[in-house]
Short mmCIF file of C-alpha atoms and ligand atoms in Angstrom, two decimals:
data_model
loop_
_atom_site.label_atom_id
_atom_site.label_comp_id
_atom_site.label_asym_id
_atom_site.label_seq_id
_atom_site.Cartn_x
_atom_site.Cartn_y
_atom_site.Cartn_z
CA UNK A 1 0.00 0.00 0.00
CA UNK A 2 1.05 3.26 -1.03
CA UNK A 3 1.56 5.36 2.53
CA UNK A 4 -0.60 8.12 1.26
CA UNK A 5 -3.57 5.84 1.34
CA UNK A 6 -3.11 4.85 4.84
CA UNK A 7 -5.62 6.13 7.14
CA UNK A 8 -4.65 9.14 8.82
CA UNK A 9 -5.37 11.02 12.73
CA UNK A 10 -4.62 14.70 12.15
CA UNK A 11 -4.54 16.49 15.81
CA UNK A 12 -3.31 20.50 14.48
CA UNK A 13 -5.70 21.76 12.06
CA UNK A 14 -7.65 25.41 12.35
CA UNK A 15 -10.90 25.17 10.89
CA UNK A 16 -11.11 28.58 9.49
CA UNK A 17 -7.47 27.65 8.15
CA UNK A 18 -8.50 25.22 6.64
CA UNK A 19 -11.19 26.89 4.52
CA UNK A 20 -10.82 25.81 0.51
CA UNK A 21 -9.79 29.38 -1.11
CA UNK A 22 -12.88 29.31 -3.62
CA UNK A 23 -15.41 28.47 -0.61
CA UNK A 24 -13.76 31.85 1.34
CA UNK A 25 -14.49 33.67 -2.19
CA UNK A 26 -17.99 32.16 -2.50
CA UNK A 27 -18.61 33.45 1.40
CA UNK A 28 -17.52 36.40 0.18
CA UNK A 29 -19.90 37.13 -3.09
CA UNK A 30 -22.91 36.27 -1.06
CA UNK A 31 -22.66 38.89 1.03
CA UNK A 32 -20.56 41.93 -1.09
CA UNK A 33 -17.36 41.77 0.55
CA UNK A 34 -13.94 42.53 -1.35
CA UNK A 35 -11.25 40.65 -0.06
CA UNK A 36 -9.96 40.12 -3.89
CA UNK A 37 -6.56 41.42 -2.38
CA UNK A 38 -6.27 38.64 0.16
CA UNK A 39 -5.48 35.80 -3.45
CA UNK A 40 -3.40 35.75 -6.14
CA UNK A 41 -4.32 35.45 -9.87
CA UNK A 42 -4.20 31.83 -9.29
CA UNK A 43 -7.03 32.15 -7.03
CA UNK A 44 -4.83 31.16 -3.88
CA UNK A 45 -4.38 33.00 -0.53
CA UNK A 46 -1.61 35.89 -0.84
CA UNK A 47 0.96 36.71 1.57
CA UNK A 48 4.22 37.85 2.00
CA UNK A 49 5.24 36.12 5.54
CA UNK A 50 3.34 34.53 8.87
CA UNK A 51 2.56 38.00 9.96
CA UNK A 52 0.92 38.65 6.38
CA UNK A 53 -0.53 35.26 6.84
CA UNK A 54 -2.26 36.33 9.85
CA UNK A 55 -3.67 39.34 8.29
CA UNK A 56 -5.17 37.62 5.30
CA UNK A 57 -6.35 34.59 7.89
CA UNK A 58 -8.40 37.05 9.97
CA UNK A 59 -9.60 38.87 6.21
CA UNK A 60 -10.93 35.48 5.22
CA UNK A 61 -12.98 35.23 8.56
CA UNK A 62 -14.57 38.24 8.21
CA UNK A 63 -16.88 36.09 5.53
CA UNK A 64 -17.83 33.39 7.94
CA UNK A 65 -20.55 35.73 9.71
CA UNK A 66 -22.75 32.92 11.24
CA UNK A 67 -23.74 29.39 12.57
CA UNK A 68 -25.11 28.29 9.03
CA UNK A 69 -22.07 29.88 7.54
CA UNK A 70 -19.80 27.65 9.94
CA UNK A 71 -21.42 24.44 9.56
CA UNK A 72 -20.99 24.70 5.43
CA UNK A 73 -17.33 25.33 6.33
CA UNK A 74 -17.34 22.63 8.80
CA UNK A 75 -18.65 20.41 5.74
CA UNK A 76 -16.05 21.48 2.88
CA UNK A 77 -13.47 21.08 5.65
CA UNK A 78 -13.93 17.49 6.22
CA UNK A 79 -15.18 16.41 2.84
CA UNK A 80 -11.29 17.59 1.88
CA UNK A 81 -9.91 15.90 5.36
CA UNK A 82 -11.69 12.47 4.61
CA UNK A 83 -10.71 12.83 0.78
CA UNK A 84 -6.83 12.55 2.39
CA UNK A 85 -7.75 9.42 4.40
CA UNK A 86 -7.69 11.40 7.58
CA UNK A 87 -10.16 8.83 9.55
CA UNK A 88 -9.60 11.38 13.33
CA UNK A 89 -9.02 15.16 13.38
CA UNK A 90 -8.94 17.95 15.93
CA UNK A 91 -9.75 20.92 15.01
CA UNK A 92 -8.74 24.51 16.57
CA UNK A 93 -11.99 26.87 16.93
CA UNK A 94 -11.10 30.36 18.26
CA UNK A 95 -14.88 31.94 19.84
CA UNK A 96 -13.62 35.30 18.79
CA UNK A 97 -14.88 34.23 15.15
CA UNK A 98 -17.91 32.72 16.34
CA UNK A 99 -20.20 35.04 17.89
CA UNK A 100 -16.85 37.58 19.44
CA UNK A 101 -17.01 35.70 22.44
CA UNK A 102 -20.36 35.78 23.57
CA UNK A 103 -20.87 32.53 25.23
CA UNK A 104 -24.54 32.75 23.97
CA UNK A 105 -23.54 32.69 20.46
CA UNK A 106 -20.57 30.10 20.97
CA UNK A 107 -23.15 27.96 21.72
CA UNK A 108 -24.86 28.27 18.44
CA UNK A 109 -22.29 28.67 16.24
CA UNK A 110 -20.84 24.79 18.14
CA UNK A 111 -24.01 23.46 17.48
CA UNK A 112 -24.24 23.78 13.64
CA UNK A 113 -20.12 22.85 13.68
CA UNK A 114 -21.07 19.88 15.83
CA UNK A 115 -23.91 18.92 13.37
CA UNK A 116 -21.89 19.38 10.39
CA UNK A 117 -19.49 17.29 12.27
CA UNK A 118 -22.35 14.31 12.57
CA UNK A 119 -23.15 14.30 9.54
CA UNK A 120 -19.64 14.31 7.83
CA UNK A 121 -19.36 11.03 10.27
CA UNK A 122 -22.29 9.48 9.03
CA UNK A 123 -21.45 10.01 5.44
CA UNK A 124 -17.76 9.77 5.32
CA UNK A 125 -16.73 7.93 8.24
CA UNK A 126 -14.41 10.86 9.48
CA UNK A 127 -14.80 11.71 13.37
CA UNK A 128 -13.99 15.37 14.75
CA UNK A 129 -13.53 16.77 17.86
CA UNK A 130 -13.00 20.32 19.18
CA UNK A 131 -9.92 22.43 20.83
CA UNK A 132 -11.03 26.14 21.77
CA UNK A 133 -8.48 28.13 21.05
CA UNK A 134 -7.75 31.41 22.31
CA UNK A 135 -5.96 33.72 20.10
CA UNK A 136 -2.37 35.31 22.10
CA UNK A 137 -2.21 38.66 19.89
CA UNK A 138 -5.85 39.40 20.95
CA UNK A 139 -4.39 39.31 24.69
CA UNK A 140 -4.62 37.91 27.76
CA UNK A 141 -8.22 39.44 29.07
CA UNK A 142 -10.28 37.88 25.90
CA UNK A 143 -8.37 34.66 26.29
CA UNK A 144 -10.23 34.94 29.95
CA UNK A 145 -13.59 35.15 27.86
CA UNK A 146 -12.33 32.29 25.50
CA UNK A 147 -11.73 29.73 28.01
CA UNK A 148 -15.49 30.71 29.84
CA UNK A 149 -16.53 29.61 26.51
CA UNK A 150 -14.49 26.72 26.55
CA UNK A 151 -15.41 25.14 29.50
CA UNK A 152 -18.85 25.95 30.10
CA UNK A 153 -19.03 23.41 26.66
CA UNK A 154 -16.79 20.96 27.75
CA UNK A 155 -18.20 17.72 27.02
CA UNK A 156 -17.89 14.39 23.99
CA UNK A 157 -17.25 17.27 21.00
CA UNK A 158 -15.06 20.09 22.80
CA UNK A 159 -12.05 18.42 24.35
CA UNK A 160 -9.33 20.92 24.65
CA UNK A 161 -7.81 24.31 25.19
CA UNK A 162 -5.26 25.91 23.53
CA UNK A 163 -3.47 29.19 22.22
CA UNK A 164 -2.49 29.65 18.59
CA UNK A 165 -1.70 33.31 16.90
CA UNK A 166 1.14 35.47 17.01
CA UNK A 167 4.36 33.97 18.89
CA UNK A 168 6.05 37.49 19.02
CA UNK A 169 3.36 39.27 21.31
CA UNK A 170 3.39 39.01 24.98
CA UNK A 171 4.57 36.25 27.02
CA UNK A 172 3.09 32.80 27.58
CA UNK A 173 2.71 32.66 31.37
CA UNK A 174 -0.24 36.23 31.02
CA UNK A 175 -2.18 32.95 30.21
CA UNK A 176 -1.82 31.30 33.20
CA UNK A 177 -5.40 32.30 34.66
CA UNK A 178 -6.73 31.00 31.46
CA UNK A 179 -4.97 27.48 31.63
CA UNK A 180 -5.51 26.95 35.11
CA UNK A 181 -8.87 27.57 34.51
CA UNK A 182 -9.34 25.37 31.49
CA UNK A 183 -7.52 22.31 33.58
CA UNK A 184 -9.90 22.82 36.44
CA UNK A 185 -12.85 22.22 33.54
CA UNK A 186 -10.92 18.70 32.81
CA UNK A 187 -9.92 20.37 29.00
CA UNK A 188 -6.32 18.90 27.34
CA UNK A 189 -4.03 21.58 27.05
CA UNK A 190 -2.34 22.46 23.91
CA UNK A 191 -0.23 25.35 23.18
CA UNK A 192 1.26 26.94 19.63
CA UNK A 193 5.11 27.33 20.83
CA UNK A 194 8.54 27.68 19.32
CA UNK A 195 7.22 28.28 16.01
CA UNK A 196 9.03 31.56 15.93
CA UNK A 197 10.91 32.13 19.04
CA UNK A 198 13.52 29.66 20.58
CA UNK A 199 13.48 27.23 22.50
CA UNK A 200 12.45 29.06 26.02
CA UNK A 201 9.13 28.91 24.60
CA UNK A 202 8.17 25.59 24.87
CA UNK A 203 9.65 25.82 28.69
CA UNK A 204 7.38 28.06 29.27
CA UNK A 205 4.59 26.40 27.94
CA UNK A 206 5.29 22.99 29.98
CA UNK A 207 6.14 25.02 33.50
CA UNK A 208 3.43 27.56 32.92
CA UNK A 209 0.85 26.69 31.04
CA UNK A 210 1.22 22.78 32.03
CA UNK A 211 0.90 21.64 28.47
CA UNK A 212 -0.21 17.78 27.35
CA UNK A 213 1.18 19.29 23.98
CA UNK A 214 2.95 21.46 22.07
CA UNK A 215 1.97 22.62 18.64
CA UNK A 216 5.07 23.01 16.02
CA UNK A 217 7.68 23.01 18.82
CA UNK A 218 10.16 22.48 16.13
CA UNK A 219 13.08 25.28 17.06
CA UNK A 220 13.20 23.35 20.45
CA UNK A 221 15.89 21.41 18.12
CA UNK A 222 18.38 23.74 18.65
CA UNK A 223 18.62 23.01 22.44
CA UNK A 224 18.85 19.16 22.75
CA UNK A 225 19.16 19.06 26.75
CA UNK A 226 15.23 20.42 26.39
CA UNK A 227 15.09 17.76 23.07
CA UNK A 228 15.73 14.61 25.66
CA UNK A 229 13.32 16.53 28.31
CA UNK A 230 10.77 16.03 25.81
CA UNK A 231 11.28 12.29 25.31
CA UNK A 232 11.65 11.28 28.88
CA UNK A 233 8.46 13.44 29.63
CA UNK A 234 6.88 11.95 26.99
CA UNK A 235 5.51 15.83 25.54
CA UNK A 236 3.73 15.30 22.03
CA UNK A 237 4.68 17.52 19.38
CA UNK A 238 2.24 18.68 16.94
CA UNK A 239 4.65 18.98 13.98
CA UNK A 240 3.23 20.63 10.50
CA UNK A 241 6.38 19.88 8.12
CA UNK A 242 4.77 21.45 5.41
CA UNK A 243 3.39 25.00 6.91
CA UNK A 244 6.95 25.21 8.83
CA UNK A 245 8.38 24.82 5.28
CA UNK A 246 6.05 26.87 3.05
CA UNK A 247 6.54 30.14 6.04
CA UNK A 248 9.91 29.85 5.03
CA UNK A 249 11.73 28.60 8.58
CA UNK A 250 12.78 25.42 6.98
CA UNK A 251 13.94 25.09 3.28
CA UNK A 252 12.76 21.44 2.20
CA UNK A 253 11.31 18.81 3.98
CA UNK A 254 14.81 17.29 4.30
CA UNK A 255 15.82 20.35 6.47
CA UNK A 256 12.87 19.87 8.49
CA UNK A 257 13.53 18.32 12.26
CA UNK A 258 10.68 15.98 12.39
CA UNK A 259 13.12 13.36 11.63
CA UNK A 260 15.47 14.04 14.31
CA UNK A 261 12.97 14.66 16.87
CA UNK A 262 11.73 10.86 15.62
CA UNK A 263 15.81 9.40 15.98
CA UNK A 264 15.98 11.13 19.77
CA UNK A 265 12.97 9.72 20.82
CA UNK A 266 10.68 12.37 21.14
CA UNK A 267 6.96 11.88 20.37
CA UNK A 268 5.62 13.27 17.06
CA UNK A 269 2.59 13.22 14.99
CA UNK A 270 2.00 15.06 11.82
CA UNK A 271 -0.47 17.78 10.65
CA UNK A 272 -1.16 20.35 7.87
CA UNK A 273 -2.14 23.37 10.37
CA UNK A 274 -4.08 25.60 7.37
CA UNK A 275 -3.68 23.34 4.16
CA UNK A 276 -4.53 25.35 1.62
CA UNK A 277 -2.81 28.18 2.84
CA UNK A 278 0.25 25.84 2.83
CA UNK A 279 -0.23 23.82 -0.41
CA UNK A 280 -0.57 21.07 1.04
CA UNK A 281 -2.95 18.62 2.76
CA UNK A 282 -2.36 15.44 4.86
CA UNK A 283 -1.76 12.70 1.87
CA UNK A 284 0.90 15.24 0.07
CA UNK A 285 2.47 15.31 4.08
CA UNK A 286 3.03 11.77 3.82
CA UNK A 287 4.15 11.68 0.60
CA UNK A 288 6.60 14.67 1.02
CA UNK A 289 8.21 12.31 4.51
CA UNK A 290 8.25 9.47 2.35
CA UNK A 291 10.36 11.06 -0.10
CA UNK A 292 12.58 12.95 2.48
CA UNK A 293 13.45 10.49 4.99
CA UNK A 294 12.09 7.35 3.71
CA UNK A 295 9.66 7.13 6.06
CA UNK A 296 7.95 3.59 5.25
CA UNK A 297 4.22 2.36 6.31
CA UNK A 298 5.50 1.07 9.69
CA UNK A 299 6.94 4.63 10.42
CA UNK A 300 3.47 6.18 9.91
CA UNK A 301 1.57 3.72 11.45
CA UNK A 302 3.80 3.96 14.81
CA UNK A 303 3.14 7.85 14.28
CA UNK A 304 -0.41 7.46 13.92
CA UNK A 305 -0.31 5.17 17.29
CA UNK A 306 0.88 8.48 18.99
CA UNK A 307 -0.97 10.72 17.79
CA UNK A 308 -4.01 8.99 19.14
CA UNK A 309 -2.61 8.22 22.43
CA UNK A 310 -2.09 12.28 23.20
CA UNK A 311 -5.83 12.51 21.40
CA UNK A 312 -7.92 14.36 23.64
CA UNK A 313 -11.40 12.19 22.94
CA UNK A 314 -12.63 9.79 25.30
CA UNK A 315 -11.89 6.31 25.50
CA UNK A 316 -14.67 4.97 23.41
CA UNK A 317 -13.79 7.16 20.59
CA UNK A 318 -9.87 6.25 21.14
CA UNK A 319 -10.88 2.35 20.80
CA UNK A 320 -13.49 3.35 17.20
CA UNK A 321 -10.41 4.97 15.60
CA UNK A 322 -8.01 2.27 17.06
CA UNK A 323 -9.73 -0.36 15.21
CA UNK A 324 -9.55 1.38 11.62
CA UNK A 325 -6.57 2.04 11.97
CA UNK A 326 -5.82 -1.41 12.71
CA UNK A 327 -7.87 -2.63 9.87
CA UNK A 328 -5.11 -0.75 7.74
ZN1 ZN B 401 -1.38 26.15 14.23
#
């Protein structure tokens, strides 16, 4: 079997992030919004760098305007996920584009994600689940707001916590009341760190913030006394070969880390973090390792073992996916 076909868990994916470019633009026409600047003649998303990147992230959002708009995302989201042979995803969903907040709104905009989400089960036998992510350039005080969101819906579809956005702004521990908050409410704790900055980050974000797992995590490479930290602590690392590659901080997919990360033992899954805004999606991810490190069906299939061991679903869900994986 050909490894792209293999059935795939994907646990660092941001559903607006994920939104196919032409869907964004059809969002758009219906309700007289230029964002023509925000793609290229191509038709793709434009941007210069991950700052860019942001900008043209939160442009794109400004089209998704309510519940019915976010469960037809929801739906062209995972009809592209399951077309990739992702069978398990998490997906980051930030309350600050659903409703600004309001917990009252939250919960409708959830609702028509989570029926979207039963119905893409039903249909194409791909499960998701929910991490509510707060958003660190917007600050510490709405991140407060975000997590009362997050755990007054805590139950089978929202799992997790976690902070995503700009790396460069503020510090990690001006989250603290928000973490603590979201562990007391039983959520798994993710956090976006050492994407950008160096390796102090992800220190922070285990000491701190008490992280189950770090999203990217990749510069932590350049300080391996924290690298064999991470494998004797057993911290998961959300790694997205393919965005850290197309924002420039690695050249090829044979620069990336991943592999070394894999050789000193620490635990890694893989994920496309906005696809489309990357090129790339989670069968062109396994195809790209393939080709760059060899990475054979075994190698995937241990990484796919992992990645639903630091899942944040319940235990019945765990032992659903378990089994088609196994099937494989
Ligand atoms: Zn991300």
């Amino acid at each position: 079997m050909s490894v792209t076909a293999l059935p795939k868990i994907e646990l660092h994916m941001h559903l607006e992030g994920a939104a196919p470019p032409a869907f964004i633009r059809g969002m758009a026409r219906e309700k007289n919004i230029d964002i023509s600047r925000i793609f290229d003649e191509k038709g793709h998303y434009r941007y210069a760098d991950f700052w860019e990147f942001l900008k043209v992230y939160e442009a794109a959002c400004t089209t998704l305007q309510n519940p019915m708009d976010f469960y037809r995302l929801t739906m062209a989201v995972l009809e592209e996920s399951a077309a990739s042979g992702v069978v398990y995803t998490e997906t980051f969903l930030s309350p600050d584009f659903c409703g600004g907040r309001d917990l009252g709104a939250w919960r409708e905009y959830l609702h028509a994600i989570e029926e979207a989400a039963a119905e893409a089960e039903a249909k194409m036998g791909i499960t998701l689940r929910g991490i509510v992510t707060c958003i660190r350039h917007f600050g510490p005080q709405k991140a407060r707001e975000t997590v009362h969101c997050a755990a007054q819906t805590k139950g089978d579809f929202i799992r997790g916590f976690g902070i995503a956005g700009d790396e460069k702004v503020g510090n990690l521990e001006d989250f603290i009341w928000s973490f603590d908050c979201a562990r007391e409410a039983g959520l798994g704790l993710e956090v976006h760190a050492c994407e950008w900055n160096g390796p102090q980050e992800v220190r922070d974000a285990l000491t701190h913030l008490k992280a189950d797992r770090i999203g990217h995590g990749v510069r932590a490479i350049a300080d391996l006394a924290l690298v064999d930290e991470l494998a004797e602590k057993g911290v998961v690392l959300e790694v997205c070969p393919g965005s850290n590659v197309a924002l420039g901080i690695y050249p090829s997919f044979r620069d990336h880390p991943i592999a070394e990360f894999d050789r000193r033992g620490v635990k890694v899954t893989i994920s496309t973090d906005d696809p489309p805004f990357f090129h790339t999606t989670m069968a062109l991810e396994y195809e790209m390792l393939n080709r760059a490190f060899d990475w054979d069906e075994g190698q995937f299939s241990k990484l796919n073992r992992t990645a639903l061991d630091a899942a944040f679903c319940d235990a019945d869900t765990k032992a659903k996916i378990a089994k088609l994986l196994g099937a494989a």
